[in-house]
Coordinates of C-alpha atoms in Angstrom, one line a residue:
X1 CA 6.7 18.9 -14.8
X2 CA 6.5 15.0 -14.9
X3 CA 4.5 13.2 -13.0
X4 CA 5.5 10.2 -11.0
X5 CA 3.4 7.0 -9.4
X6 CA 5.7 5.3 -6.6
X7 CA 3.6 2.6 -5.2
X8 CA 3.4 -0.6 -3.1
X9 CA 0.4 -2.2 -4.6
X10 CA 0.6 -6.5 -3.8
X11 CA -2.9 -6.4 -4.2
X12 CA -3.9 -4.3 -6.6
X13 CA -5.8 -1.5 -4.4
X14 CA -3.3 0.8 -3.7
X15 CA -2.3 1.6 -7.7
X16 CA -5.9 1.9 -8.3
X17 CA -5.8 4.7 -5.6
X18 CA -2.6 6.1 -6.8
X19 CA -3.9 6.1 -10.9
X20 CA -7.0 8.3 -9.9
X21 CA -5.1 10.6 -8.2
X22 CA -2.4 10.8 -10.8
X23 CA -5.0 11.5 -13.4
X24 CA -6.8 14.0 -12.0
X25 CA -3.7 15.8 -11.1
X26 CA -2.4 16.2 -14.5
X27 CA -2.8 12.6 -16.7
X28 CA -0.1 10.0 -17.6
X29 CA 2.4 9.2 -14.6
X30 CA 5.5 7.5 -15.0
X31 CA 5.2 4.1 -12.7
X32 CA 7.9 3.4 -9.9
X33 CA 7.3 0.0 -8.6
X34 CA 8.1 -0.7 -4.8
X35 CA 6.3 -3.8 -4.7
X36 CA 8.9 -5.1 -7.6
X37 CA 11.7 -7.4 -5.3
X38 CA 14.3 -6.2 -8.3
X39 CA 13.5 -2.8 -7.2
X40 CA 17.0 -0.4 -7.2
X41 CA 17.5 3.1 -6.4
X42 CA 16.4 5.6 -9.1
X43 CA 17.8 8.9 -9.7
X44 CA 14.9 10.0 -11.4
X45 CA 13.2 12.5 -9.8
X46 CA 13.9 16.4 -10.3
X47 CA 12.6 19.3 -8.5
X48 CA 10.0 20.4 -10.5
X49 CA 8.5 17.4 -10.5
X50 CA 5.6 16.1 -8.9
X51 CA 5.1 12.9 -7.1
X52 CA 1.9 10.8 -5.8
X53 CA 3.6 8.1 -3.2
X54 CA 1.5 5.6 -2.1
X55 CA 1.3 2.6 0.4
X56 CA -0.5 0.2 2.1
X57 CA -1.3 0.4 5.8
X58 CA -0.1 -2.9 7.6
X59 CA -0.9 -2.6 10.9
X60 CA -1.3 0.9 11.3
X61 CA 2.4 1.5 9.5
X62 CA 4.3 1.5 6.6
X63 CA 5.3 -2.1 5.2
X64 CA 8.8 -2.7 6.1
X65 CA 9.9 -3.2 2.7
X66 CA 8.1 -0.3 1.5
X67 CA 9.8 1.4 3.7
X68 CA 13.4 0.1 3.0
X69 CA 12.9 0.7 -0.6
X70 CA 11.6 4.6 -0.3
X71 CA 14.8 5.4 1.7
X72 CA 16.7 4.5 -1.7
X73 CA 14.8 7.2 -3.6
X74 CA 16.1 11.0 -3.6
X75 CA 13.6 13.8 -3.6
X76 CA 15.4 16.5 -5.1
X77 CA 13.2 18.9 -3.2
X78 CA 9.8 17.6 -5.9
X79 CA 6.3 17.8 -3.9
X80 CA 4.9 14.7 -2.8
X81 CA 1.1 13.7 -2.3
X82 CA 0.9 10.8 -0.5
X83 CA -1.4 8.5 0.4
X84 CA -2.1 5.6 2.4
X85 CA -4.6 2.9 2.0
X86 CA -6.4 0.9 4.0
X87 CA -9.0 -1.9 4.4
X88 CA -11.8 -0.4 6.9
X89 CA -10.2 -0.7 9.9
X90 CA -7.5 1.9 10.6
X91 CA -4.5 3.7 8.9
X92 CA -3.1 5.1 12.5
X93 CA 0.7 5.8 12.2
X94 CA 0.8 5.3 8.6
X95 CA 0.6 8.8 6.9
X96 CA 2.7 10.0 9.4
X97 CA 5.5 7.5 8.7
X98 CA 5.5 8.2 5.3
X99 CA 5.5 12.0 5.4
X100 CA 8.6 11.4 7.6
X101 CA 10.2 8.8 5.1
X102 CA 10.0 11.4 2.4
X103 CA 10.5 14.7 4.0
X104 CA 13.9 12.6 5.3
X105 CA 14.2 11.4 1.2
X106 CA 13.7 15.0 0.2
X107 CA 10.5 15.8 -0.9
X108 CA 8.6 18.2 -0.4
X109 CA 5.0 16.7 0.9
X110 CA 1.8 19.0 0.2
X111 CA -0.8 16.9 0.4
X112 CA -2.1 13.7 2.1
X113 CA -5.0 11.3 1.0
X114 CA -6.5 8.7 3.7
X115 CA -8.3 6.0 1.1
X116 CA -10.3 2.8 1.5
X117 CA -9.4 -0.4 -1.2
X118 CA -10.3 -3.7 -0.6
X119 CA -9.0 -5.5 2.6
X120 CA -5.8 -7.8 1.4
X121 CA -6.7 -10.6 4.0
X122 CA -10.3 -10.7 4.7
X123 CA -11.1 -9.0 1.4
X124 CA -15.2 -9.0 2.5
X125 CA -13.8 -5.7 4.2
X126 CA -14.2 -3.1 1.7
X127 CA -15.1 -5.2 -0.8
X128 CA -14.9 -3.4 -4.6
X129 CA -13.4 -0.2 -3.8
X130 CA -12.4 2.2 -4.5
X131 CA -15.6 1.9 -6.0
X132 CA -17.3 4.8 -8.4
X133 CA -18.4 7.1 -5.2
X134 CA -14.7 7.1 -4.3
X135 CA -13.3 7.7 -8.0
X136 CA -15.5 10.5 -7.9
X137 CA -14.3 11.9 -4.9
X138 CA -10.7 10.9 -5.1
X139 CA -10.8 13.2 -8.1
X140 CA -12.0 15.7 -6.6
X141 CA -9.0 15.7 -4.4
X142 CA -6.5 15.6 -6.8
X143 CA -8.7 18.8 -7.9
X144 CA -7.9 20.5 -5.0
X145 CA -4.8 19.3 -4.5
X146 CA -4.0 20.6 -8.2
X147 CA -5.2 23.9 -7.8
X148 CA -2.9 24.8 -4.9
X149 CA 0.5 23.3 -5.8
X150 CA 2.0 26.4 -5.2
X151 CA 2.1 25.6 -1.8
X152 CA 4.7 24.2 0.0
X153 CA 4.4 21.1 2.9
X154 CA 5.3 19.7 5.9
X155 CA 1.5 19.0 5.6
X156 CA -0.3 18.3 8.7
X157 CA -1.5 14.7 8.8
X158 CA -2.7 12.3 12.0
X159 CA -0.9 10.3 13.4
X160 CA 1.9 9.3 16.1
X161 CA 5.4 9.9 16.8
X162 CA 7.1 7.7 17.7
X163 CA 4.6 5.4 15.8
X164 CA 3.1 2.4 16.8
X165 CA 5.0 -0.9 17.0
X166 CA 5.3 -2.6 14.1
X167 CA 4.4 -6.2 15.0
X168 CA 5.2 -9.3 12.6
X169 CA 1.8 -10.1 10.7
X170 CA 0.7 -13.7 11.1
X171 CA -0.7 -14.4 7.7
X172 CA 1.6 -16.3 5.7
X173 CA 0.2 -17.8 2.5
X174 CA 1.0 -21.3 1.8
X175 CA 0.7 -23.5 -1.2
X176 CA -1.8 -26.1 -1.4
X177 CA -3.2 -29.5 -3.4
X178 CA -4.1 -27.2 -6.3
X179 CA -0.5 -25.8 -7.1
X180 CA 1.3 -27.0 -10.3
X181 CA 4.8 -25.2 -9.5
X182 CA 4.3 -22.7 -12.3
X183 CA 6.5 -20.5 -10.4
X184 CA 4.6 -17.0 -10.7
X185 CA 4.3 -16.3 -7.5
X186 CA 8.0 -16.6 -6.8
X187 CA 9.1 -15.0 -9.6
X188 CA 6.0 -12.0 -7.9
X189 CA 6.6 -11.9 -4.4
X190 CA 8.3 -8.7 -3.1
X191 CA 10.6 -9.9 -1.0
X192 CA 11.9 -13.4 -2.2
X193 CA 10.2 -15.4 0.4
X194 CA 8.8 -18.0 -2.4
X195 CA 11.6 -20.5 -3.4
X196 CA 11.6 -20.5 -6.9
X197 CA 12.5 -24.0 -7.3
X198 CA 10.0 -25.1 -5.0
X199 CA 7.0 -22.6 -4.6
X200 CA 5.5 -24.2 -2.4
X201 CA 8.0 -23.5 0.3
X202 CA 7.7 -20.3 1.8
X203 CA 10.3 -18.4 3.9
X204 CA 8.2 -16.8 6.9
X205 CA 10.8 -15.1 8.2
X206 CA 10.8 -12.9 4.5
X207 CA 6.7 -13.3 4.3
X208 CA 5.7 -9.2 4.5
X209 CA 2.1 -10.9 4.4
X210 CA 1.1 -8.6 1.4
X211 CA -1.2 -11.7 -0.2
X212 CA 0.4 -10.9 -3.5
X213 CA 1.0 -14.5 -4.2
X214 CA -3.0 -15.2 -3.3
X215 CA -4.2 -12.5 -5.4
X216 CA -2.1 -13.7 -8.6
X217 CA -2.0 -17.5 -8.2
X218 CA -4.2 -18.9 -11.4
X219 CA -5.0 -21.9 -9.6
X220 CA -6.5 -20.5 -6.2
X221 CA -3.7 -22.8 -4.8
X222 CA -2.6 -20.2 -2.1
X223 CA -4.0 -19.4 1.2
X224 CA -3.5 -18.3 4.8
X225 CA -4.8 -20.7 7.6
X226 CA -8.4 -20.8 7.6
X227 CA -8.3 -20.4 11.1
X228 CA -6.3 -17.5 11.4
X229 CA -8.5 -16.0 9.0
X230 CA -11.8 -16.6 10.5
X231 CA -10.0 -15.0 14.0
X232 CA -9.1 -11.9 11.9
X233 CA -13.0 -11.3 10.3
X234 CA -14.3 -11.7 13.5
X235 CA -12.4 -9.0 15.1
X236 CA -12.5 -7.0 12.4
X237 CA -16.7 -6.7 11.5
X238 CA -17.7 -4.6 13.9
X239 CA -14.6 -2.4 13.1
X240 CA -15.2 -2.6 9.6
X241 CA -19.4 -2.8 9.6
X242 CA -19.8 1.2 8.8
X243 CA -18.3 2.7 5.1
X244 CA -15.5 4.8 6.2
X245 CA -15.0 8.1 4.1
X246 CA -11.4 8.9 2.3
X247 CA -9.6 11.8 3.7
X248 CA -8.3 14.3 2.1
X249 CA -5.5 16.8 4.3
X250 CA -3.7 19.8 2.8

C-alpha cells in the first residue's frame, strides 16, 4: 500500500496537518501538490492505496482551484481521509464538498479530520498551530483511523448540501515600496494571477486570496489593504477568542 499526501497548502498549515496524519498512518507519503499552478492530472493512484486529501476552508468551501484540480485526479476505488483546515472560525460546507469531490473522483472516503492551522489572513487567529497539543492528538487520529481501515466510507461528515455560496474573497495582496521584482511570487502563485514580468501587477480576477505570495515574499513587500484587514479581525475575535478542538469523524 502507498501512501499519498494531495494537498492545497499556500500557507503552509494545511501540509503540516496532512504530514501528521500521513505519519501516523503508516510514514513516508508520496506528495501531490494542488497548490502547484503547473499541476496536471496524475494517474497515480491504485486501489490499494491509501490517500490523506487535504484542503483549506475558504469561506466555509473548498477553494475553487482546489477543487478544479481534484476533479482531474482518478480514485481507482483507494480510501481517502480527508481533512479540512481551518483558521478558528468555521469549516461549514467544507468537508462535505470534498467527500463529494472524491467519492465523484473515485475514492473511497473513511475518515474525515476537522483541524485548526494558522489563519491565512489575520494569522493572530490560531496563531502556531497545529501546535504540539494538536500533533499529539492529530496522531492519535491517524491511530484510529489506522486501526480500522478495513472499513469502507461514505463517512458521515457535517455539513450542507447544496453548500453554501461560494462568494469572491476580498483580499487581494498587492506589491508594495519594498518589492525588488525578484519574481517568486509569480513564479509561486497557484493560479497565475502575478505577472511575471511585472509582479507587482496582480490579476484580481485569478486572485484565489490564498496569501501565498505574502507568506513567501522575502521582502515583506506584499499585503492586503490594511483596512480590509482590520474589518476582518474585528469580525472575527469574538468568533475566534475560544481554542476550537480538531475533529475527528469515522
Amino acid at each position: 500500500m502507498k501512501i499519498y499526501e494531495i494537498t492545497f497548502s499556500p500557507t503552509g498549515g494545511v501540509k503540516k496537518v496532512a504530514d501528521l496524519l500521513a505519519d501516523g498512518l503508516g510514514g513516508a507519503a508520496s506528495c501531490i501538490d494542488l497548490t502547484d499552478k503547473r499541476f496536471c492530472a496524475q494517474n497515480v493512484i491504485a486501489a490499494g492505496d491509501l490517500c490523506v486529501v487535504a484542503v483549506p476552508a475558504f469561506g466555509g468551501r473548498v477553494p475553487a482551484v482546489a477543487a478544479q484540480r481534484l476533479k482531474m485526479i482518478s480514485g481507482s476505488g483507494a480510501k481517502a481521509v480527508i481533512a479540512a483546515v481551518y483558521g478558528g472560525r468555521a469549516y461549514e460546507d467544507t468537508l462535505a464538498e470534498l467527500e463529494d469531490l472524491l467519492v465523484a473522483a473515485g475514492f473511497d472516503c473513511i475518515a474525515a479530520v476537522a483541524a485548526l492551522a494558522e489563519h491565512s489572513v489575520a494569522r493572530q487567529f490560531a496563531a502556531g498551530r497545529p501546535d504540539a497539543a494538536d500533533e499529539k492528538e492529530l496522531r492519535e487520529f491517524a491511530a484510529k483511523i489506522k486501526a480500522n481501515l478495513a472499513a469502507s466510507g461514505p463517512v458521515k461528515v457535517p455539513g450542507n448540501r447544496p453548500y453554501k455560496e461560494l462568494k469572491p474573497m476580498p483580499f487581494h495582496p498587492q506589491a508594495g515600496k519594498k518589492c525588488v521584482g525578484c519574481g517568486l511570487c509569480a513564479a509561486a502563485c497557484p493560479t497565475g494571477a502575478i505577472d511575471f514580468n511585472d509582479p507587482k501587477r496582480t490579476n484580481t480576477e485569478l486572485c484565489a486570496s490564498c496569501m501565498r505570495c505574502v507568506k513567501i515574499c522575502p521582502q515583506k513587500a506584499r499585503a492586503i489593504d490594511p483596512q480590509l484587514l482590520e474589518n476582518l479581525s474585528a469580525r472575527l475575535e469574538k468568533l475566534c477568542a475560544e481554542r476550537k478542538a480538531n475533529e475527528l469523524y469515522m
